Amino acid sequence: MSVLVWIEHIEGKPAASSLEVLGQARAIADGLQVPLYALVLGTDTGAETDSVAANVANYAPDAVLTLTSPELATYRLGVYAEALKAAIAAQDATVILTAATTQGRDVCAAAAFDLDAGLAPDVVDLRVEDGQFIAVRAIYSNNILADITFSGPRSFASVRPRAFPMPSPADNAAPITPLAFELPADVVTETVLESRVVGGGEISLTDARIIISGGRGVAHDPVRGFTLVEELAKTLDAAVGASRAAVDAGYVPYKHQVGQTGKTVRPDLYIAAGISGAIQHLAGMSGSKIIVAINQDASAPIFERAHYGIVGDLYEILPALTAAAAKRLG
Amino acid sequence: MKIAVLIKQTPDTAELPKVSAEAVSTHNVQATMVINPWDEFAAEEAIQLAERFNAETVAISLGPAEALDGLKHALAMGVDAATLIDSGADPNAIDLSAAAKILAAAVQAEGDVDLVITGKQSVDGNSSAAQVGIARKLGVPLVTNVVKVVDIADGSATVERLADGIQETVQVALPAVLSVGKEINEPRYPNFMGIRRASRAQIPTRELDELGLGDLAPLTQWANIRKPESRRTQVQMIEGSSPADKAEKLVDALLAEKVI
Ligand SMILES: Cc1cc2nc3c(=O)[nH]c(=O)nc-3n(C[C@H](O)[C@H](O)[C@H](O)COP(=O)(O)OP(=O)(O)OC[C@H]3O[C@@H](n4cnc5c(N)ncnc54)[C@H](O)[C@@H]3O)c2cc1C
Ligand SMILES: Nc1ncnc2c1ncn2[C@@H]1O[C@H](COP(=O)(O)O)[C@@H](O)[C@H]1O
């Protein structure tokens, strides 16, 4: 029996969301009194897999497992699911965790379905109670929580980014153990013809600690409005979000949309400028630690969910905030 | 070619906050039910692909009798046919694993389906898992978050997907499962002719035991179903003589909260 965490990596570094899961997995493994393994998948050429594994070794797993193959050079669900299953079999993993990125959700679910095991997708909490592993799901678009328990020998969960804090690295490093991997001949998978990173350099909404969002309130001069949002975001190292009204009006691309049919985010700080606070917007951001609303209408519903509010014109308040933040943060 | 599109009937998103823990526990959610918003994109794509590649389309839903309305919406949009799989007396007994097995069998029961299209996620279950489960149970490839179907030819589909900040062009052999993202199309509103056709359509219902399924025992149990803790709702309004004054007070408050 063991706890196994799949660690995704980007540009030679482990993904923050995967390390968050690994941090909490330590507590789960201790609670179940079983070892904790971190799994790094990658190509067998170049040093990327090794340097990621060396980095992950400092985050308190009992060992880092590396599984390499030319087949794992680019992400393909069909192949990555086989690799995860190979590691599960090798270590007799009984609790299998991934970050709830799209890849993490898909790979976790595929392995769970193949092994006829219970699955809890996109969980917001994990714990051990009376020797039993429990995962907490948010359903009905974050309006209902439920404790999930599992029957059968294996439990699978993908964990929502920022559900747990980023752990700090330790001085001592866990051993790194390479595992053999042979892709089964009959595996059905996709062929990747072309792949490119989009929006490189931007902070992703789901990983962001701070998000500044703009809404239809910028309609008077959308270009200037979103420039002001971006300037504040830059000063605070924040990601840019938007309401659906702003996206539908073409002020910013869909990938910035927060809410029911956009992204679910849970930053430490969410600043909503010119956003009224419709239920479908709240569904995506009400898990934020501190919510600030800037709106010229004192009766806007967003103020009922906010911790701090400023009634005012966003064209005046946003630049004043950028200036005040720049002054105080140096 | 035959395309199956999976349609779930879900509560109107405006009513989700009113859903109570008790209603979820007893499976008695009283809400206005509509077609899952993400599944409108799936239905629209099925219709467009049918026109582009000369295919027939069928919508499949697993749910209670009320789920017929979601199927009718798909028919009114222009999907050719529909089948309801009756979820039976105790829908609580159907977990993700059982749902995947049932939906996979329902697809198989339609005959030679080349392409299965699903939405990205249901607004009540929020699992984004049905597409994965169906593909694995059918033993066919899956591409999630598809934003464009480039071509379907010679027994394979070429599609673009967008996920985790990466845009890919991917090829899969048919049959295959695709889940579609919001960027893929603009779902049409049903027109009068479509609504009339849908209201007259006979939608066959299949019982679970007609699908010849084996063990459907749930692999997960749900307990302690509850509302999230209601957060501090009292907002602190920042007053000040000028925008600069308000901004400075807010920045001080955020520094004290240790969030910047
Ligand atoms: C199925 C479904 C899914 C949906 N999904 C989403 C989703 O994912 N995300 C989402 O956001 N919405 C979603 N919506 C839409 C949602 O219901 C609202 O229509 C939308 O959130 C409104 O956006 P808004 O707050 O920017 O615009 P509005 O509601 O128009 O609000 C604009 C606000 O700006 C304020 N304002 C105007 N000028 C200024 C100024 N100069 N300075 C300061 N304030 C100003 C106004 O007082 C007002 O409160 C969905 C709806 C449905 C039916
Ligand atoms: N009961 C169901 N009946 C038909 N399709 C479903 C059902 N549940 C899920 N789906 C499909 O699978 C997608 C993902 O749903 P979910 O896994 O519940 O988030 C949905 O967008 C639907 O296309």
XYZ file of C-alpha atoms and ligand atoms in Angstrom:
666
model
C 0.000 0.000 0.000
C 1.201 3.521 -0.752
C 0.150 7.031 -1.716
C 1.217 8.082 -5.223
C 1.182 11.645 -6.609
C 1.707 12.376 -10.304
C 3.860 15.503 -10.650
C 3.295 17.494 -13.847
C 6.136 19.659 -15.088
C 6.490 22.651 -17.362
C 9.749 23.980 -18.774
C 11.925 21.910 -16.454
C 10.050 22.742 -13.250
C 7.414 20.844 -11.288
C 3.983 22.491 -11.542
C 3.021 24.448 -8.418
C -0.372 22.744 -8.338
C 1.304 19.304 -8.237
C 3.587 20.336 -5.347
C 0.556 21.587 -3.404
C -0.941 18.096 -3.743
C 2.364 16.485 -2.704
C 2.441 18.650 0.439
C -0.985 17.468 1.583
C -0.253 13.898 0.434
C 2.492 13.746 3.093
C -0.189 14.175 5.784
C -2.411 11.573 4.084
C 0.427 9.016 3.865
C 1.329 9.636 7.536
C -2.331 9.264 8.522
C -2.577 5.955 6.658
C 0.934 4.914 7.802
C 2.066 4.061 4.285
C 4.923 5.429 2.130
C 4.491 8.419 -0.181
C 5.803 8.353 -3.747
C 6.057 11.205 -6.233
C 5.914 10.165 -9.890
C 7.647 12.084 -12.696
C 6.925 11.062 -16.296
C 8.970 12.237 -19.260
C 11.209 11.477 -22.174
C 14.414 9.486 -21.771
C 16.487 12.038 -23.642
C 17.722 15.277 -22.156
C 17.939 16.127 -18.502
C 14.416 17.477 -17.905
C 12.972 14.451 -16.091
C 16.051 14.146 -13.863
C 16.140 17.801 -12.906
C 12.400 17.793 -12.132
C 12.846 14.642 -10.032
C 15.766 16.222 -8.134
C 13.623 19.264 -7.406
C 10.632 17.180 -6.247
C 12.877 15.072 -3.995
C 13.060 18.047 -1.598
C 9.308 18.038 -0.947
C 9.299 15.111 1.503
C 8.197 12.065 -0.506
C 9.739 8.747 0.606
C 11.003 8.346 -2.957
C 10.647 9.987 -6.358
C 9.852 7.503 -9.101
C 10.855 8.373 -12.647
C 9.350 6.638 -15.587
C 10.829 7.578 -18.935
C 10.234 6.604 -22.532
C 10.351 8.247 -25.953
C 6.570 7.680 -25.951
C 6.243 10.119 -23.045
C 7.949 13.031 -24.831
C 4.672 14.900 -25.320
C 1.516 14.535 -23.272
C -0.978 12.088 -24.710
C -3.789 10.880 -22.499
C -3.722 7.315 -23.806
C -0.008 6.895 -23.089
C 0.186 8.849 -19.829
C -2.688 6.818 -18.376
C -0.714 3.615 -19.111
C 2.381 5.079 -17.447
C 0.403 6.011 -14.334
C -1.084 2.521 -14.181
C 2.412 1.003 -14.502
C 3.603 3.040 -11.501
C 0.480 2.121 -9.513
C 1.150 -1.566 -10.132
C 4.861 -1.271 -9.328
C 4.300 0.413 -5.944
C 0.911 -1.099 -5.095
C -0.439 2.449 -4.812
C -3.781 2.598 -3.009
C -4.369 6.364 -2.929
C -3.589 8.023 -6.263
C -3.576 11.813 -6.487
C -3.066 14.348 -9.281
C -3.594 18.090 -9.591
C -6.968 18.930 -11.156
C -5.481 20.561 -14.229
C -7.096 19.311 -17.446
C -4.305 16.746 -17.887
C -4.384 15.748 -14.242
C -8.151 15.302 -14.227
C -8.139 13.264 -17.435
C -5.220 10.978 -16.527
C -6.537 10.369 -13.003
C -10.014 9.536 -14.303
C -8.715 7.282 -17.098
C -6.626 5.174 -14.707
C -9.505 4.983 -12.201
C -11.994 3.799 -14.836
C -9.516 1.262 -16.243
C -8.892 -0.215 -12.796
C -12.588 -0.084 -11.855
C -11.744 2.075 -8.855
C -13.577 4.956 -7.167
C -12.883 8.482 -8.429
C -13.348 11.919 -6.844
C -12.589 14.667 -9.387
C -11.501 18.226 -8.572
C -11.603 17.809 -4.793
C -11.157 20.787 -2.462
C -9.956 18.897 0.629
C -8.337 15.586 1.614
C -8.073 13.982 5.024
C -7.734 10.702 6.907
C -10.320 9.902 9.565
C -10.265 6.688 11.625
C -7.785 5.219 9.166
C -10.053 6.006 6.222
C -9.148 8.249 3.281
C -11.761 10.959 2.628
C -11.901 13.425 -0.276
C -14.198 16.463 -0.272
C -15.949 17.408 -3.511
C -17.634 20.703 -4.386
C -20.682 20.071 -6.572
C -23.608 22.119 -7.853
C -21.021 24.685 -8.969
C -19.482 25.167 -5.504
C -22.862 25.375 -3.766
C -22.726 21.931 -2.092
C -19.874 20.024 -0.420
C -19.763 16.270 0.158
C -17.343 13.837 1.811
C -16.436 11.014 -0.548
C -15.319 7.620 0.728
C -14.214 4.745 -1.463
C -14.982 1.049 -1.617
C -12.453 -1.279 -3.190
C -8.686 -1.337 -2.824
C -7.827 1.897 -4.673
C -8.975 5.531 -4.371
C -8.361 8.183 -7.023
C -8.697 11.952 -6.599
C -7.651 14.985 -8.617
C -7.118 18.037 -6.411
C -8.182 21.571 -7.279
C -5.234 23.964 -7.686
C -4.719 26.174 -4.606
C -6.808 23.913 -2.375
C -3.638 23.478 -0.284
C -0.727 25.821 0.405
C 2.557 25.481 -1.406
C 4.865 23.367 0.805
C 8.404 24.567 1.566
C 11.338 22.493 0.308
C 13.413 20.630 2.921
C 17.205 20.344 3.069
C 17.322 16.582 2.713
C 16.379 14.927 -0.549
C 14.486 11.668 -1.060
C 16.043 8.949 -3.228
C 15.177 8.831 -6.938
C 14.142 5.442 -8.323
C 13.770 4.838 -12.063
C 10.996 2.429 -13.052
C 10.877 0.476 -16.290
C 8.083 1.285 -18.740
C 6.955 -0.655 -21.752
C 3.976 0.776 -23.648
C 1.447 -2.032 -24.209
C 1.109 -2.775 -27.929
C -2.690 -2.527 -28.012
C -2.975 0.913 -26.418
C -5.402 3.291 -28.142
C -4.145 6.827 -28.232
C -4.081 10.105 -30.058
C -1.352 11.399 -32.366
C -0.195 14.938 -31.677
C 0.473 16.669 -35.022
C 1.310 20.087 -33.626
C 1.573 21.676 -30.212
C 2.252 25.206 -29.039
C 2.087 27.124 -25.807
C -0.487 29.923 -25.893
C -0.427 32.967 -23.646
C 3.156 32.246 -22.565
C 4.422 34.468 -19.758
C 0.914 35.132 -18.434
C 0.060 33.962 -14.939
C -2.633 31.298 -15.262
C -5.922 32.135 -13.572
C -6.219 28.856 -11.684
C -2.720 29.151 -10.180
C -2.847 32.886 -9.479
C -2.509 34.260 -5.946
C -4.082 37.534 -7.010
C -6.635 38.177 -9.757
C -7.872 41.525 -11.050
C -11.058 41.169 -13.093
C -12.935 43.615 -15.264
C -16.576 43.519 -16.322
C -19.095 45.361 -18.419
C -18.369 48.393 -16.252
C -15.534 49.193 -18.686
C -18.008 49.503 -21.584
C -17.559 53.255 -21.875
C -13.941 52.760 -23.013
C -13.064 49.048 -22.917
C -9.511 49.401 -24.208
C -8.622 51.907 -21.523
C -10.587 49.936 -18.910
C -8.709 46.699 -19.478
C -5.413 48.559 -19.786
C -6.055 49.882 -16.269
C -6.904 46.356 -15.087
C -3.679 45.044 -16.633
C -1.580 47.805 -15.098
C -2.846 46.991 -11.608
C -2.319 43.288 -12.340
C 1.266 43.934 -13.366
C 1.987 45.932 -10.224
C 0.591 43.162 -8.008
C 1.959 40.195 -10.036
C -1.622 39.210 -10.653
C -3.569 37.448 -13.399
C -6.301 39.207 -15.397
C -9.858 37.899 -15.159
C -13.151 38.987 -16.671
C -16.900 38.530 -16.462
C -18.766 36.833 -19.264
C -20.299 40.149 -20.283
C -16.779 41.516 -20.887
C -15.793 38.392 -22.829
C -18.986 38.318 -24.898
C -18.491 41.966 -25.785
C -15.036 41.050 -27.110
C -13.032 43.165 -24.643
C -10.820 40.179 -23.696
C -10.522 36.562 -24.911
C -12.581 33.761 -23.344
C -9.604 32.244 -21.535
C -9.900 35.113 -19.022
C -13.522 34.336 -18.126
C -14.230 33.546 -14.485
C -17.470 31.839 -13.462
C -19.950 29.121 -14.219
C -18.914 28.683 -17.839
C -15.409 30.020 -17.336
C -12.756 29.135 -14.780
C -13.161 28.390 -11.086
C -10.534 30.323 -9.166
C -9.571 30.631 -5.516
C -6.885 33.290 -5.167
C -5.889 35.011 -1.921
C -7.157 38.277 -3.390
C -9.841 38.833 -6.044
C -10.548 42.385 -7.170
C -13.710 42.806 -9.246
C -13.948 46.116 -11.099
C -17.182 46.994 -12.896
C -18.692 43.562 -12.242
C -22.219 43.403 -10.823
C -21.877 40.005 -9.074
C -24.263 37.742 -10.989
C -24.745 34.247 -9.550
C -22.864 32.717 -12.465
C -19.863 34.966 -11.830
C -19.908 34.256 -8.090
C -19.935 30.499 -8.837
C -16.376 30.820 -10.108
C -14.772 33.123 -7.543
C -16.616 32.942 -4.234
C -13.880 30.652 -2.848
C -11.400 33.558 -2.956
C -9.914 34.476 0.427
C -10.401 38.239 0.171
C -12.794 39.796 -2.326
C -12.684 43.490 -3.205
C -15.445 45.125 -5.249
C -15.121 48.383 -7.132
C -18.437 49.544 -8.508
C -20.120 52.878 -9.006
C -23.474 51.455 -7.921
C -23.575 51.058 -4.121
C -26.436 48.561 -4.449
C -24.588 46.164 -6.800
C -24.938 42.576 -5.482
C -21.167 42.035 -5.603
C -20.910 44.089 -2.388
C -22.884 41.381 -0.563
C -20.046 38.912 -1.205
C -17.123 41.310 -0.890
C -14.918 41.907 2.142
C -13.939 45.375 1.023
C -15.827 47.706 -1.248
C -15.201 50.995 -2.944
C -18.081 52.872 -4.489
C -16.587 54.813 -7.331
C -15.655 55.084 -10.975
C -13.221 52.348 -11.974
C -11.461 54.709 -14.394
C -10.445 56.742 -11.336
C -10.091 54.047 -8.676
C -7.972 51.549 -10.666
C -5.128 53.964 -11.518
C -5.204 55.312 -7.959
C -4.854 51.736 -6.669
C -1.961 51.031 -9.028
C -0.214 54.157 -7.811
C -0.889 53.410 -4.125
C 0.256 49.796 -4.485
C 3.414 50.793 -6.374
C 4.228 53.319 -3.656
C 3.704 50.900 -0.761
C 5.257 47.800 -2.371
C 8.251 49.750 -3.647
C -21.322 8.136 -40.391
C -23.151 8.273 -37.080
C -22.610 10.794 -34.284
C -23.930 10.368 -30.732
C -24.205 13.462 -28.545
C -24.601 13.162 -24.783
C -27.073 15.510 -23.153
C -27.659 15.946 -19.444
C -30.616 17.782 -17.951
C -29.390 20.076 -15.137
C -30.740 22.857 -12.894
C -30.875 26.374 -14.327
C -27.574 27.936 -13.223
C -29.406 30.888 -11.625
C -31.028 28.463 -9.171
C -27.920 26.515 -8.135
C -27.245 28.631 -5.013
C -30.737 27.804 -3.724
C -30.163 24.042 -3.906
C -30.241 22.700 -0.334
C -28.084 19.967 1.162
C -31.185 18.021 2.104
C -32.533 18.132 -1.446
C -29.244 16.775 -2.780
C -29.118 14.040 -0.103
C -32.643 12.862 -0.854
C -32.221 13.392 -4.595
C -35.162 15.739 -4.639
C -33.741 18.948 -6.099
C -36.622 21.234 -6.987
C -35.283 23.556 -9.643
C -36.109 24.637 -13.145
C -34.333 22.026 -15.229
C -32.703 22.878 -18.560
C -30.213 21.339 -20.961
C -26.731 21.495 -19.360
C -25.269 24.711 -20.868
C -22.037 22.969 -21.905
C -24.058 20.326 -23.777
C -25.572 22.950 -26.080
C -22.092 23.274 -27.586
C -21.939 19.494 -28.018
C -25.352 19.396 -29.734
C -24.455 22.329 -31.997
C -21.188 20.657 -33.022
C -22.952 17.369 -33.766
C -25.410 19.210 -36.037
C -22.648 21.129 -37.825
C -20.543 17.985 -38.315
C -23.582 16.150 -39.668
C -23.950 18.885 -42.290
C -20.223 18.966 -43.090
C -19.662 15.224 -43.276
C -23.106 13.886 -44.075
C -23.770 12.067 -40.828
C -26.820 11.117 -38.805
C -27.055 12.285 -35.211
C -28.595 10.858 -32.060
C -28.831 12.461 -28.622
C -28.580 10.237 -25.534
C -29.457 11.159 -21.977
C -29.323 9.187 -18.754
C -31.840 10.518 -16.249
C -35.416 10.539 -15.009
C -38.407 11.147 -17.301
C -37.922 14.925 -16.970
C -34.645 14.550 -18.878
C -36.792 14.185 -21.995
C -36.936 17.998 -22.084
C -33.170 18.247 -22.536
C -33.389 15.747 -25.392
C -36.251 17.733 -26.926
C -34.088 20.838 -26.809
C -31.410 18.961 -28.760
C -34.021 17.741 -31.270
C -35.378 21.262 -31.624
C -31.858 22.491 -32.377
C -31.656 19.939 -35.189
C -30.345 16.625 -33.835
C -32.029 13.798 -35.809
C -33.096 11.381 -33.046
C -32.922 10.818 -29.300
C -32.925 8.057 -26.682
C -33.558 8.346 -22.966
C -31.960 5.864 -20.576
C -34.197 5.761 -17.516
C -32.003 6.201 -14.444
C -34.430 4.135 -12.375
C -35.907 4.502 -8.920
C -32.722 5.397 -7.079
C -30.519 7.713 -9.144
C -28.282 8.089 -6.056
C -27.067 4.552 -6.681
C -25.481 5.646 -9.970
C -21.976 6.926 -9.297
C -19.422 8.083 -11.882
C -18.316 4.542 -12.618
C -21.831 3.203 -13.101
C -22.822 6.223 -15.225
C -19.819 5.644 -17.491
C -20.714 1.988 -17.958
C -24.364 2.813 -18.662
C -23.600 5.604 -21.134
C -20.989 3.492 -22.928
C -23.527 0.679 -23.281
C -26.153 3.167 -24.459
C -23.787 4.365 -27.197
C -23.119 0.763 -28.235
C -26.845 0.060 -28.346
C -27.221 2.745 -31.046
C -25.210 0.618 -33.477
C -22.127 1.770 -35.358
C -21.406 5.113 -33.740
C -18.270 6.735 -35.187
C -18.069 9.774 -32.955
C -19.338 10.516 -29.455
C -19.522 14.193 -28.504
C -19.953 15.361 -24.909
C -20.006 18.693 -23.135
C -17.078 19.788 -21.036
C -18.796 19.366 -17.695
C -22.214 19.188 -16.077
C -23.136 22.184 -13.901
C -24.465 19.936 -11.115
C -22.055 16.956 -11.123
C -19.044 19.103 -12.092
C -16.944 16.026 -12.675
C -15.804 16.257 -16.333
C -15.451 12.506 -15.970
C -18.260 11.002 -18.056
C -16.315 11.597 -21.284
C -13.259 9.838 -19.872
C -15.291 6.938 -18.518
C -17.195 6.389 -21.751
C -14.010 6.398 -23.843
C -12.229 3.968 -21.498
C -15.209 1.630 -21.240
C -15.572 1.634 -25.050
C -11.805 1.252 -25.451
C -11.597 4.166 -27.911
C -9.433 7.318 -27.942
C -10.568 10.529 -26.264
C -9.732 14.154 -26.935
C -10.963 16.641 -24.313
C -11.566 20.399 -24.654
C -11.822 20.308 -28.435
C -12.157 23.818 -29.872
C -12.253 22.930 -33.585
C -12.906 19.876 -35.705
C -10.501 20.377 -38.609
C -11.416 17.340 -40.666
C -12.907 13.882 -40.609
C -11.558 11.632 -43.341
C -10.317 8.093 -43.946
C -11.513 6.807 -40.609
C -9.861 9.461 -38.481
C -10.641 12.881 -37.033
C -8.236 15.800 -36.850
C -9.115 18.281 -34.136
C -7.668 21.218 -32.230
C -7.750 21.185 -28.475
C -6.950 23.908 -25.978
C -6.130 23.030 -22.380
C -3.677 24.009 -19.659
C -2.296 26.822 -21.840
C -1.382 24.489 -24.710
C -3.013 24.440 -28.120
C -2.627 21.163 -29.976
C -3.653 19.653 -33.270
C -4.452 16.020 -32.601
C -5.454 13.093 -34.787
C -7.467 10.106 -33.586
C -8.756 6.986 -35.265
C -12.551 6.583 -35.247
C -14.557 5.624 -33.331
C -13.545 8.233 -30.771
C -14.944 10.433 -28.012
C -14.573 14.228 -28.101
C -15.518 16.637 -25.326
C -15.993 20.160 -26.617
C -15.125 23.549 -25.144
C -16.996 26.795 -25.397
C -14.753 28.210 -28.128
C -15.936 25.593 -30.624
C -19.169 27.213 -31.816
C -22.137 29.443 -31.054
C -25.094 27.198 -30.153
C -28.229 28.070 -32.109
C -31.583 28.832 -30.536
C -34.236 26.349 -31.636
C -36.573 27.898 -34.203
C -40.328 27.434 -34.404
C -40.114 24.575 -36.907
C -37.562 22.804 -34.747
C -39.638 23.158 -31.596
C -42.699 21.824 -33.380
C -40.771 18.851 -34.757
C -39.315 18.103 -31.320
C -42.672 18.292 -29.588
C -44.061 15.662 -31.957
C -41.045 13.369 -31.803
C -41.373 9.967 -30.189
C -38.387 9.484 -27.916
C -37.742 5.839 -27.027
C -36.870 5.070 -23.411
C -34.593 2.193 -22.499
C -34.548 0.629 -19.045
C -31.199 -0.049 -17.407
C -31.667 -3.819 -17.504
C -32.227 -3.716 -21.281
C -28.583 -2.673 -21.679
C -27.255 -6.002 -20.423
C -24.894 -4.453 -17.932
C -22.975 -6.344 -15.297
C -22.039 -5.037 -11.881
C -23.094 -1.434 -11.315
C -22.306 -1.286 -7.601
C -21.090 2.210 -6.677
C -17.384 2.568 -5.941
C -17.798 5.791 -3.968
C -20.115 6.802 -1.136
C -21.286 10.307 -0.278
C -21.642 11.522 3.299
C -21.998 14.766 5.194
C -23.593 16.589 2.260
C -23.618 20.243 3.278
C -23.547 23.867 2.156
C -20.124 25.554 2.203
C -19.654 27.636 5.357
C -21.230 30.988 4.755
C -18.461 33.498 4.712
C -18.140 36.785 6.517
C -20.711 38.770 4.590
C -20.338 42.157 6.205
C -18.537 44.266 3.651
C -16.275 47.024 4.844
C -16.825 50.035 2.621
C -13.732 52.170 2.116
C -14.627 55.843 2.373
C -12.334 58.686 1.496
C -12.074 62.235 0.255
C -10.674 61.298 -3.173
C -9.910 58.206 -5.292
C -6.277 58.430 -4.127
C -7.347 58.532 -0.487
C -9.658 55.503 -0.906
C -6.972 53.618 -2.825
C -4.391 54.149 -0.084
C -6.783 52.991 2.617
C -7.607 49.853 0.609
C -3.940 49.059 0.015
C -3.307 49.414 3.780
C -6.183 47.031 4.524
C -4.890 44.471 1.989
C -1.373 44.682 3.435
C -2.853 44.054 6.912
C -4.692 41.017 5.502
C -1.319 39.829 4.116
C -2.755 39.197 0.649
C -0.440 41.602 -1.203
C -25.651 29.568 -18.290
C -24.975 30.851 -17.934
C -23.612 30.843 -17.682
C -22.950 32.020 -17.345
N -21.603 31.967 -17.064
C -20.974 33.081 -16.648
C -19.583 33.059 -16.307
O -18.893 32.015 -16.418
N -19.005 34.198 -15.858
C -19.707 35.371 -15.751
O -19.101 36.378 -15.326
N -20.989 35.442 -16.093
C -21.640 34.332 -16.546
N -22.957 34.429 -16.924
C -23.551 35.781 -17.103
C -24.015 36.436 -15.829
O -25.352 36.055 -15.571
C -23.964 37.984 -15.989
O -24.694 38.369 -17.121
C -22.549 38.552 -16.130
O -21.703 38.013 -15.105
C -22.586 40.058 -16.014
O -21.308 40.602 -16.219
P -20.904 42.011 -15.586
O -21.020 41.943 -14.103
O -19.586 42.377 -16.144
O -21.965 43.003 -16.243
P -23.164 43.801 -15.580
O -24.069 42.900 -14.830
O -23.721 44.635 -16.652
O -22.462 44.737 -14.500
C -21.646 45.800 -14.814
C -21.376 46.525 -13.510
O -20.438 47.565 -13.730
C -20.802 48.695 -12.947
N -20.206 49.872 -13.595
C -20.578 50.465 -14.746
N -19.743 51.485 -15.037
C -18.831 51.538 -14.050
C -17.721 52.393 -13.777
N -17.356 53.374 -14.615
N -17.011 52.167 -12.651
C -17.367 51.163 -11.784
N -18.406 50.351 -11.999
C -19.123 50.522 -13.120
C -22.301 48.661 -12.930
O -22.795 49.360 -11.781
C -22.610 47.171 -12.877
O -22.741 46.697 -11.549
C -23.654 33.255 -17.263
C -25.025 33.270 -17.517
C -25.695 32.093 -17.842
C -27.175 32.137 -18.081
N -26.582 11.549 -17.135
C -26.021 11.932 -18.291
N -26.668 11.758 -19.468
C -26.106 12.141 -20.635
N -24.891 12.711 -20.727
C -24.195 12.917 -19.602
C -24.711 12.536 -18.319
N -23.783 12.871 -17.396
C -22.750 13.442 -18.049
N -22.992 13.476 -19.388
C -22.107 14.039 -20.449
O -20.800 14.128 -19.948
C -20.369 15.491 -19.856
C -19.579 15.686 -18.576
O -20.422 15.519 -17.463
P -19.880 15.383 -15.973
O -18.916 14.236 -15.948
O -21.108 15.129 -15.143
O -19.206 16.691 -15.626
C -21.643 16.320 -19.935
O -21.362 17.597 -20.494
C -22.529 15.448 -20.829
O -22.235 15.657 -22.203
